[in-house]
Coordinates of C-alpha atoms in Angstrom, one line a residue:
Chain A
X8 CA 0.1 -0.1 -0.1
X9 CA 1.4 3.4 -0.8
X10 CA 1.4 5.5 2.4
X11 CA 0.6 9.2 1.9
X12 CA 3.4 11.5 2.7
X13 CA 3.0 14.8 4.5
X14 CA 6.6 15.9 3.8
X15 CA 9.1 14.5 1.3
X16 CA 12.5 16.1 0.8
X17 CA 15.0 14.7 -1.3
X18 CA 18.8 15.7 -1.5
X19 CA 18.1 19.2 -0.2
X20 CA 21.2 21.5 -0.3
X21 CA 21.3 25.1 1.0
X22 CA 24.4 27.1 1.3
X23 CA 24.5 30.1 3.7
X24 CA 27.8 32.2 4.3
X25 CA 28.8 30.1 7.4
X26 CA 26.6 27.0 7.1
X27 CA 25.6 24.6 4.6
X28 CA 22.7 21.9 4.4
X29 CA 24.0 18.9 2.9
X30 CA 21.9 16.3 1.1
X31 CA 19.0 16.3 3.4
X32 CA 16.4 13.5 2.8
X33 CA 13.6 13.4 4.9
X34 CA 10.2 11.9 4.7
X35 CA 7.3 12.2 7.1
X36 CA 4.2 10.0 6.8
X37 CA 0.7 11.4 7.1
X38 CA -0.6 10.7 10.8
X39 CA 2.8 10.7 12.5
X40 CA 4.8 13.0 14.5
X41 CA 8.6 13.7 13.5
X42 CA 10.9 15.0 16.0
X43 CA 13.8 16.9 14.6
X44 CA 16.6 16.9 17.1
X45 CA 20.1 18.8 17.1
X46 CA 22.3 21.1 18.7
X47 CA 21.9 25.1 18.1
X48 CA 22.9 25.6 14.6
X49 CA 22.7 22.3 13.3
X50 CA 20.1 23.4 10.6
X51 CA 16.8 22.4 12.2
X52 CA 15.2 25.9 11.5
X53 CA 16.5 25.9 8.1
X54 CA 15.0 22.9 7.1
X55 CA 11.8 24.0 8.6
X56 CA 11.9 27.3 6.7
X57 CA 12.6 25.5 3.4
X58 CA 9.7 23.3 4.2
X59 CA 7.5 26.3 4.5
X60 CA 8.7 27.9 1.5
X61 CA 10.5 30.8 3.4
X62 CA 13.6 29.9 1.7
X63 CA 14.4 28.2 -1.3
X64 CA 16.9 25.3 -1.4
X65 CA 19.9 25.7 -3.9
X66 CA 19.1 22.0 -5.2
X67 CA 17.0 19.2 -4.4
X68 CA 13.1 18.5 -4.5
X69 CA 10.6 19.1 -1.8
X70 CA 6.7 18.2 -1.7
X71 CA 4.5 19.2 1.4
X72 CA 1.3 17.5 1.4
X73 CA 1.6 16.7 -2.2
X74 CA 2.5 20.2 -3.2
X75 CA 5.8 21.3 -4.6
X76 CA 7.6 23.9 -2.6
X77 CA 8.4 26.6 -2.8
X78 CA 6.5 26.8 -6.2
X79 CA 3.2 25.8 -4.9
X80 CA 3.5 27.4 -1.4
X81 CA 0.0 29.1 -1.4
X82 CA -1.7 26.0 -1.9
X83 CA 0.4 23.9 0.6
X84 CA 0.4 26.9 3.3
X85 CA -3.5 26.6 3.3
X86 CA -3.2 23.3 4.9
X87 CA -0.2 24.0 7.1
X88 CA 0.0 25.5 10.8
X89 CA 3.4 27.0 11.5
X90 CA 4.7 28.1 14.7
X91 CA 8.1 29.3 15.6
X92 CA 10.0 30.3 18.5
X93 CA 10.9 33.6 17.0
X94 CA 7.4 34.2 15.7
X95 CA 5.7 37.4 17.2
X96 CA 2.1 38.9 16.9
X97 CA 1.3 42.4 16.6
X98 CA 1.9 43.7 20.1
X99 CA -0.7 46.7 19.9
X100 CA -3.6 44.3 19.0
X101 CA -5.5 41.9 20.9
X102 CA -5.9 38.0 20.6
X103 CA -9.2 38.5 19.1
X104 CA -7.9 40.7 16.4
X105 CA -5.3 37.9 15.2
X106 CA -8.2 35.3 15.6
X107 CA -10.6 37.7 13.3
X108 CA -7.6 37.9 10.8
X109 CA -6.7 34.3 10.7
X110 CA -10.5 33.5 10.4
X111 CA -10.7 35.8 7.5
X112 CA -8.1 33.7 5.7
X113 CA -8.9 30.1 6.4
X114 CA -12.4 28.6 5.5
X115 CA -11.2 25.9 7.8
X116 CA -11.2 28.0 11.0
X117 CA -13.2 26.4 13.8
X118 CA -14.6 29.0 16.0
X119 CA -15.7 26.7 18.6
X120 CA -12.3 24.9 19.0
X121 CA -10.7 28.4 19.1
X122 CA -13.0 29.1 22.1
X123 CA -12.2 25.9 23.6
X124 CA -8.3 26.4 23.4
X125 CA -8.7 29.9 24.9
X126 CA -10.2 28.6 27.8
X127 CA -7.7 25.7 28.0
X128 CA -5.0 28.1 27.7
X129 CA -6.3 30.7 30.1
X130 CA -6.3 33.3 27.4
X131 CA -8.6 36.2 27.1
X132 CA -9.9 37.2 23.8
X133 CA -9.6 41.0 24.5
X134 CA -6.0 40.8 25.9
X135 CA -3.3 42.9 24.0
X136 CA -0.4 40.8 23.1
X137 CA 2.0 43.3 24.6
X138 CA 0.8 42.3 28.0
X139 CA 1.2 38.5 27.6
X140 CA 3.9 36.6 29.0
X141 CA 6.3 34.4 26.8
X142 CA 4.1 31.3 27.5
X143 CA 0.9 33.1 27.0
X144 CA 2.3 34.2 23.7
X145 CA 3.4 30.9 22.5
X146 CA 0.0 29.5 23.4
X147 CA -1.8 32.4 21.5
X148 CA 0.4 31.4 18.5
X149 CA -0.5 27.9 19.0
X150 CA -4.1 28.4 19.2
X151 CA -4.1 30.6 16.1
X152 CA -2.2 27.6 14.3
X153 CA -4.6 24.8 15.5
X154 CA -8.0 26.0 15.3
X155 CA -7.3 26.7 11.4
X156 CA -7.4 22.7 11.6
X157 CA -4.4 22.3 9.4
X158 CA -3.2 18.9 7.9
X159 CA 0.2 19.5 9.0
X160 CA 1.8 21.5 11.8
X161 CA 5.1 22.4 11.8
X162 CA 6.8 23.8 15.0
X163 CA 10.1 25.3 15.5
X164 CA 11.3 25.0 18.9
X165 CA 7.8 25.6 20.4
X166 CA 8.6 24.9 23.8
X167 CA 11.9 26.8 24.2
X168 CA 11.7 29.2 27.3
X169 CA 8.4 27.8 28.7
X170 CA 8.1 26.7 32.1
X171 CA 7.3 22.8 33.0
X172 CA 3.6 23.8 33.4
X173 CA 3.1 25.6 30.1
X174 CA 5.3 23.2 28.0
X175 CA 2.9 20.3 29.2
X176 CA -0.2 22.3 28.1
X177 CA 1.7 23.0 25.0
X178 CA 2.6 19.4 24.2
X179 CA -0.6 18.2 25.5
X180 CA -2.4 20.2 22.9
X181 CA -0.1 19.2 20.1
X182 CA -1.1 15.5 20.9
X183 CA -4.6 16.3 20.9
X184 CA -4.4 17.9 17.6
X185 CA -3.3 14.2 16.3
X186 CA -6.7 12.6 17.2
X187 CA -7.4 13.3 13.7
X188 CA -5.3 10.6 11.9
X189 CA -4.6 12.4 8.7
X190 CA -2.7 14.9 10.7
X191 CA 0.9 15.3 11.0
X192 CA 3.5 17.2 13.2
X193 CA 7.1 18.1 12.4
X194 CA 8.9 19.8 15.2
X195 CA 12.3 20.9 16.1
X196 CA 13.7 21.1 19.7
X197 CA 16.8 20.7 21.6
X198 CA 14.7 19.5 24.5
X199 CA 15.1 15.7 24.1
X200 CA 12.2 15.3 26.6
X201 CA 9.6 16.9 24.4
X202 CA 10.9 14.8 21.4
X203 CA 10.8 11.5 23.5
X204 CA 7.5 12.0 24.8
X205 CA 5.5 13.0 21.4
X206 CA 7.4 11.8 18.5
X207 CA 6.7 8.7 16.6
X208 CA 10.1 9.3 14.4
X209 CA 13.2 10.9 15.2
X210 CA 15.7 12.6 13.1
X211 CA 18.8 13.7 14.4
X212 CA 20.6 16.5 12.5
X213 CA 24.3 18.0 13.0
X214 CA 26.1 20.4 11.1
X215 CA 23.5 20.5 8.3
X216 CA 23.5 16.7 7.7
X217 CA 20.9 14.1 8.9
X218 CA 22.9 11.7 11.1
X219 CA 20.1 9.2 11.7
X220 CA 16.6 9.0 11.0
X221 CA 14.3 6.4 12.5
X222 CA 11.1 5.6 14.3
X223 CA 11.5 6.4 18.1
X224 CA 11.5 2.7 19.2
X225 CA 14.2 1.7 16.7
X226 CA 16.1 5.0 17.5
X227 CA 16.1 4.5 21.4
X228 CA 16.6 0.5 20.9
X229 CA 19.6 0.7 18.6
X230 CA 21.5 2.4 21.4
X231 CA 23.2 0.5 24.1
X232 CA 25.9 1.2 26.6
X233 CA 28.0 -1.6 27.5
X234 CA 29.7 -1.7 30.9
X235 CA 32.7 -4.0 30.6
X236 CA 35.5 -4.9 32.8
X237 CA 38.9 -5.2 31.1
X238 CA 41.1 -6.9 33.6
X239 CA 44.1 -7.4 31.1
X240 CA 43.9 -4.1 29.4
X241 CA 43.3 -5.8 26.2
X242 CA 42.3 -3.5 23.0
X243 CA 38.9 -3.4 22.3
X244 CA 37.4 -4.8 19.0
X245 CA 37.5 -2.1 16.1
X246 CA 33.7 -1.9 15.7
X247 CA 32.2 0.7 13.5
X248 CA 29.4 1.3 15.5
X249 CA 31.3 2.4 18.7
X250 CA 30.3 6.0 19.3
X251 CA 31.9 6.7 22.7
X252 CA 34.4 5.1 24.9
X253 CA 34.9 6.0 28.5
X254 CA 37.7 4.4 30.4
X255 CA 38.2 4.3 34.3
X256 CA 40.9 2.0 35.3
X257 CA 39.7 -1.7 34.6
X258 CA 36.3 -0.7 33.9
X259 CA 35.1 0.8 30.7
X260 CA 31.7 2.1 29.2
X261 CA 31.3 1.8 25.5
X262 CA 28.4 3.4 23.8
X263 CA 27.2 1.6 20.6
X264 CA 24.7 2.6 18.0
X265 CA 23.1 -0.3 15.7
X266 CA 23.3 -2.7 18.6
X267 CA 22.3 -6.4 18.0
X268 CA 23.2 -9.4 20.1
X269 CA 26.1 -9.9 18.4
X270 CA 27.6 -6.7 19.6
X271 CA 28.3 -7.9 23.2
X272 CA 29.8 -11.2 21.8
X273 CA 32.4 -9.5 19.8
X274 CA 33.5 -7.7 23.2
X275 CA 33.5 -11.1 24.9
X276 CA 35.4 -12.6 22.1
X277 CA 38.2 -9.9 22.6
X278 CA 38.6 -11.1 26.2
X279 CA 36.5 -8.5 27.9
X280 CA 33.8 -9.2 30.5
X281 CA 30.4 -7.6 29.7
X282 CA 28.9 -6.8 33.2
X283 CA 25.9 -4.7 32.2
X284 CA 24.0 -3.6 29.1
X285 CA 21.9 -0.4 29.4
X286 CA 19.5 1.4 27.3
X287 CA 20.2 5.2 26.9
X288 CA 17.8 7.9 27.2
X289 CA 17.4 10.2 24.3
X290 CA 19.3 13.0 26.0
X291 CA 22.3 10.5 26.5
X292 CA 22.0 9.8 22.8
X293 CA 21.7 13.4 21.8
X294 CA 24.9 14.1 23.9
X295 CA 26.8 11.0 22.7
X296 CA 25.7 11.8 19.0
X297 CA 26.9 15.5 19.2
X298 CA 30.3 14.5 20.7
X299 CA 30.8 11.9 17.9
X300 CA 29.6 14.1 15.1
X301 CA 32.0 16.8 16.5
X302 CA 35.1 14.4 16.7
X303 CA 34.3 13.0 13.3
X304 CA 34.2 16.7 12.0
X305 CA 37.3 17.8 13.6
X306 CA 39.2 14.5 12.6
X307 CA 38.1 15.4 8.8
X308 CA 39.4 19.0 9.3
X309 CA 42.5 17.8 10.6
X310 CA 43.3 15.2 7.8
Chain B
X9 CA -9.4 27.7 -2.6
X10 CA -6.5 29.4 -4.0
X11 CA -7.8 33.2 -3.8
X12 CA -5.4 35.8 -3.0
X13 CA -5.3 37.0 0.7
X14 CA -3.8 40.4 -0.5
X15 CA -7.2 42.3 0.7
X16 CA -7.1 40.6 4.1
X17 CA -3.1 41.9 4.6
X18 CA -4.1 45.4 3.4
X19 CA -6.9 45.5 5.8
X20 CA -4.9 44.2 8.7
X21 CA -2.3 46.9 8.2
X22 CA -4.8 49.7 7.9
X23 CA -6.6 48.3 11.1
X24 CA -3.3 48.3 13.0
X25 CA -2.3 51.8 11.8
X26 CA -5.5 53.6 11.5
X27 CA -5.0 55.6 14.7
X28 CA -1.6 57.1 13.5
X29 CA -3.2 57.7 9.8
X30 CA -5.9 59.7 11.5
X31 CA -3.5 61.6 13.6
X32 CA -1.8 62.5 10.3
X33 CA -4.9 63.5 8.7
X34 CA -6.0 65.6 11.3
X35 CA -2.4 67.4 11.5
X36 CA -3.2 68.1 7.7
X37 CA -6.7 69.5 8.4
X38 CA -5.1 71.6 11.3
X39 CA -2.3 72.9 8.8
X40 CA -5.2 73.9 6.3
X41 CA -7.3 75.5 8.8
X42 CA -4.5 77.3 10.3
X43 CA -3.4 78.6 7.0
X44 CA -6.9 79.9 6.2
X45 CA -6.9 81.6 9.4
X46 CA -3.6 83.6 8.7
X47 CA -4.3 84.2 4.9
X48 CA -4.3 87.8 4.3
X49 CA -2.5 88.6 7.6
X50 CA 0.9 87.8 6.3
X51 CA 3.0 88.9 3.2
X52 CA 2.0 86.3 0.1
X53 CA 5.6 85.4 -0.1
X54 CA 5.8 84.2 3.5
X55 CA 2.5 82.5 3.5
X56 CA 3.3 80.7 0.3
X57 CA 6.6 79.4 1.7
X58 CA 5.5 78.7 5.3
X59 CA 2.1 77.4 4.1
X60 CA 3.8 74.8 1.7
X61 CA 5.9 73.5 4.4
X62 CA 3.3 73.2 6.9
X63 CA 1.2 71.5 4.3
X64 CA 3.8 68.9 3.3
X65 CA 5.0 68.0 6.8
X66 CA 2.1 65.7 7.7
X67 CA 1.9 64.0 4.5
X68 CA 5.6 63.3 4.4
X69 CA 5.6 62.2 8.2
X70 CA 2.9 59.8 7.5
X71 CA 4.4 58.4 4.5
X72 CA 7.4 57.7 6.1
X73 CA 6.1 56.5 9.6
X74 CA 3.8 54.1 7.7
X75 CA 6.4 52.5 5.4
X76 CA 8.8 52.2 8.6
X77 CA 6.0 50.7 10.5
X78 CA 4.7 48.2 7.9
X79 CA 7.8 47.3 6.1
X80 CA 10.8 47.7 8.3
X81 CA 9.4 46.9 11.8
X82 CA 7.4 43.9 10.1
X83 CA 10.8 42.1 10.0
X84 CA 12.6 43.8 13.1
X85 CA 9.7 42.8 15.3
X86 CA 9.5 39.3 13.7
X87 CA 5.7 39.6 12.8
X88 CA 6.9 39.0 9.3
X89 CA 7.4 35.3 10.3
X90 CA 3.8 35.0 11.4
X91 CA 2.6 36.6 8.1
X92 CA 4.9 34.6 5.9
X93 CA 3.3 31.3 7.4
X94 CA 0.2 32.3 5.9
X95 CA -0.8 31.3 2.3
X96 CA 1.2 34.0 0.5
X97 CA 4.3 34.4 -1.6
X98 CA 6.9 37.2 -1.3
X99 CA 5.4 38.6 -4.4
X100 CA 1.8 38.8 -2.7
X101 CA 3.4 40.2 0.4
X102 CA 5.1 43.0 -1.5
X103 CA 2.0 43.7 -3.3
X104 CA 0.1 44.0 -0.1
X105 CA 2.7 46.2 1.5
X106 CA 2.5 48.7 -1.8
X107 CA -1.5 48.6 -1.7
X108 CA -1.2 49.8 1.8
X109 CA 1.3 52.5 1.7
X110 CA 0.8 54.1 -1.8
X111 CA -2.9 54.7 -1.6
X112 CA -3.0 56.3 1.9
X113 CA 0.2 58.5 1.0
X114 CA -1.5 58.9 -2.2
X115 CA -4.9 60.1 -0.9
X116 CA -3.1 62.6 1.5
X117 CA -0.9 63.6 -1.3
X118 CA -3.7 64.4 -3.8
X119 CA -5.7 66.1 -0.7
X120 CA -2.6 68.3 -0.1
X121 CA -1.8 69.2 -3.8
X122 CA -5.4 70.2 -4.3
X123 CA -5.3 72.4 -1.3
X124 CA -1.9 73.9 -2.7
X125 CA -3.2 74.4 -6.1
X126 CA -6.2 76.2 -4.4
X127 CA -4.1 78.4 -2.2
X128 CA -1.5 79.2 -5.0
X129 CA -3.6 79.8 -7.7
X130 CA -7.4 80.2 -6.5
X131 CA -6.1 82.9 -4.1
X132 CA -3.8 84.2 -6.7
X133 CA -0.5 83.7 -5.1
X134 CA 1.2 82.8 -8.3
X135 CA 0.2 83.5 -11.7
X136 CA -1.2 80.7 -13.7
X137 CA 1.8 80.1 -15.6
X138 CA 3.4 78.3 -12.3
X139 CA 1.0 75.3 -12.8
X140 CA 3.6 73.1 -14.7
X141 CA 6.1 73.8 -12.2
X142 CA 4.0 73.3 -9.1
X143 CA 3.0 69.9 -11.0
X144 CA 6.4 68.8 -10.9
X145 CA 7.1 69.6 -7.3
X146 CA 4.3 67.2 -6.4
X147 CA 5.0 64.5 -8.8
X148 CA 8.6 64.8 -7.7
X149 CA 7.7 64.4 -4.0
X150 CA 5.6 61.4 -4.9
X151 CA 8.5 60.0 -7.1
X152 CA 11.0 60.6 -4.1
X153 CA 8.5 59.0 -2.0
X154 CA 8.2 56.0 -4.1
X155 CA 11.8 55.7 -4.1
X156 CA 12.0 55.5 -0.3
X157 CA 9.1 52.9 -0.2
X158 CA 10.8 50.6 -2.4
X159 CA 14.3 50.8 -0.5
X160 CA 12.4 49.9 2.7
X161 CA 10.6 47.1 1.2
X162 CA 13.5 45.7 -0.4
X163 CA 15.9 46.2 2.6
X164 CA 13.6 46.0 5.4
X165 CA 16.5 47.9 7.2
X166 CA 15.8 51.0 9.4
X167 CA 19.5 52.3 8.8
X168 CA 19.0 51.8 4.8
X169 CA 15.5 53.5 5.1
X170 CA 16.6 56.4 6.9
X171 CA 19.7 56.7 4.5
X172 CA 16.9 56.7 1.6
X173 CA 15.0 59.3 3.3
X174 CA 17.9 61.7 3.5
X175 CA 19.3 60.9 0.1
X176 CA 15.8 60.9 -1.9
X177 CA 14.6 64.0 0.1
X178 CA 17.9 65.9 -0.9
X179 CA 17.8 64.6 -4.5
X180 CA 14.1 65.8 -5.0
X181 CA 14.9 69.3 -3.6
X182 CA 18.2 69.6 -5.7
X183 CA 16.5 68.3 -8.9
X184 CA 13.6 70.9 -8.4
X185 CA 16.2 73.7 -7.7
X186 CA 17.6 72.7 -11.0
X187 CA 14.2 72.4 -12.8
X188 CA 13.4 75.8 -11.7
X189 CA 16.5 77.4 -13.3
X190 CA 15.9 75.7 -16.6
X191 CA 15.0 78.4 -19.3
X192 CA 12.1 76.5 -20.6
X193 CA 10.7 76.3 -17.4
X194 CA 11.8 79.4 -15.6
X195 CA 10.5 81.8 -18.4
X196 CA 7.0 80.7 -18.2
X197 CA 6.5 80.3 -14.2
X198 CA 5.4 84.1 -14.0
X199 CA 3.7 83.7 -17.3
X200 CA -0.3 84.8 -17.7
X201 CA -0.9 81.2 -19.2
X202 CA -0.1 77.7 -18.8
X203 CA 2.8 76.4 -21.1
X204 CA 3.3 72.6 -21.2
X205 CA 6.2 72.7 -23.5
X206 CA 8.5 69.6 -24.4
X207 CA 11.0 70.2 -21.5
X208 CA 7.9 70.4 -18.8
X209 CA 6.3 67.3 -20.5
X210 CA 9.7 65.3 -20.5
X211 CA 10.4 66.4 -16.7
X212 CA 6.8 65.2 -15.5
X213 CA 7.1 62.0 -17.6
X214 CA 10.5 61.2 -16.3
X215 CA 9.0 61.6 -13.1
X216 CA 6.1 59.3 -13.6
X217 CA 8.6 57.0 -15.1
X218 CA 10.6 56.9 -12.0
X219 CA 7.4 56.1 -9.8
X220 CA 6.4 53.2 -12.4
X221 CA 9.9 51.7 -12.8
X222 CA 10.9 51.7 -9.1
X223 CA 7.6 50.0 -8.2
X224 CA 7.9 47.2 -10.8
X225 CA 11.6 46.8 -10.1
X226 CA 10.8 46.4 -6.4
X227 CA 8.2 43.6 -7.4
X228 CA 10.6 41.9 -9.7
X229 CA 13.6 41.9 -7.1
X230 CA 11.3 40.7 -4.3
X231 CA 10.1 38.0 -6.6
X232 CA 13.5 37.0 -7.1
X233 CA 14.6 36.6 -3.4
X234 CA 15.6 33.2 -2.5
X235 CA 15.5 33.7 1.4
X236 CA 12.7 35.9 2.7
X237 CA 13.1 35.2 6.5

């Protein structure tokens, strides 16, 4: 069966003066949540802005909800709700003004749902934007994006700077919006907890390249930390999937990607004792991935 | 479902800045009222010079304030990300901004030009032969404004817009002084009849060409931008 795609990026390249997106391939099935995770400056926002048609890629092809971007961006953006951390509303105007404005543009605007969201988010329609806190502004922007009932929600760092309570409210509402099974979410964050909590798929990006893109279970399951005892100080097997080695006397912690049962055997065969095999949290994977990618980049520069 | 949202964008900017526009309109009306009150109490030459300055200040201030608010601050205050997330392209964004700024400035400009023509010729401050030159002054002002508007739209930078205001204001004044000293213009300013000779028509035609070409160039340049945020 052909699964309808919300986003299909193929070999996207984009060069800025100090940064370059390189051969980005990214596919998001309809009805799923894709979390884009990476450190600051990795290229998350650039990818999202290219997907929104706000930046033109130098090469590659992009389809969003079946529409070619950026050429067919008007039709695509009628079905997309976009919320970015640096997005601001008009300070001198009220939330109600913005609701009327969005309502006048989108035939799909759901007034009842907007009213429900206002109540849920403790927002007052007549309140001016300049009087809102950062959390309230994010919630107002989210409400404006959700109440137009988009098929694809694109969020660029939506939870940055929010306190835990507001963050939960925002994430909960993002999840609620997925009750319509054809709706998809693509969101970027360096908050791994958010990504882990709501994503079906995780894409890790570093220095303009996609390092890994998998479903969450496979992603989390493919990483392990092996606690080893190395009494005779034997050399570790030269496995390509070793991402990090931490040595402390006879004890050694090895973090590996693409883990399977044979991985532990390789260490045993090399004369090491495998004491424990641990799963990693997404945060640990994130840190490990960044450090490994950094080392790889530095060694490439040095050579 | 692919209808343009330009009318909504124009309405949105008009609603946001309606109070500011109303203040400048009020200032224009007060200027006209003030000039009507002092007419006949001060020498004609002083009335004409001071009157022209007083009339043009609210128009220029409104035009500049509006283009800075709608074009420059849209980007600086990050509301542009919100607007560009809506179903529009850069071309439509640009058209919407032109359709907010040009008609509002244009309406004030037409009103002020009408009042200036009435004071100048209706009250006999200058002979009717000055009509082509006064026309050149007003079309020249509109051409200068169009250039500033287009710089503000393309650059969306406060510094570049302020530089453009200074540059085009100076250029407009300088060009009008030069025009005033051209024999085919100067010889008829104090004449008893309106003379639209080839020099006068060429100058006005060139001013109109500047207005049309900078607007067309702005749409073209904006359309070619690869990155807009």
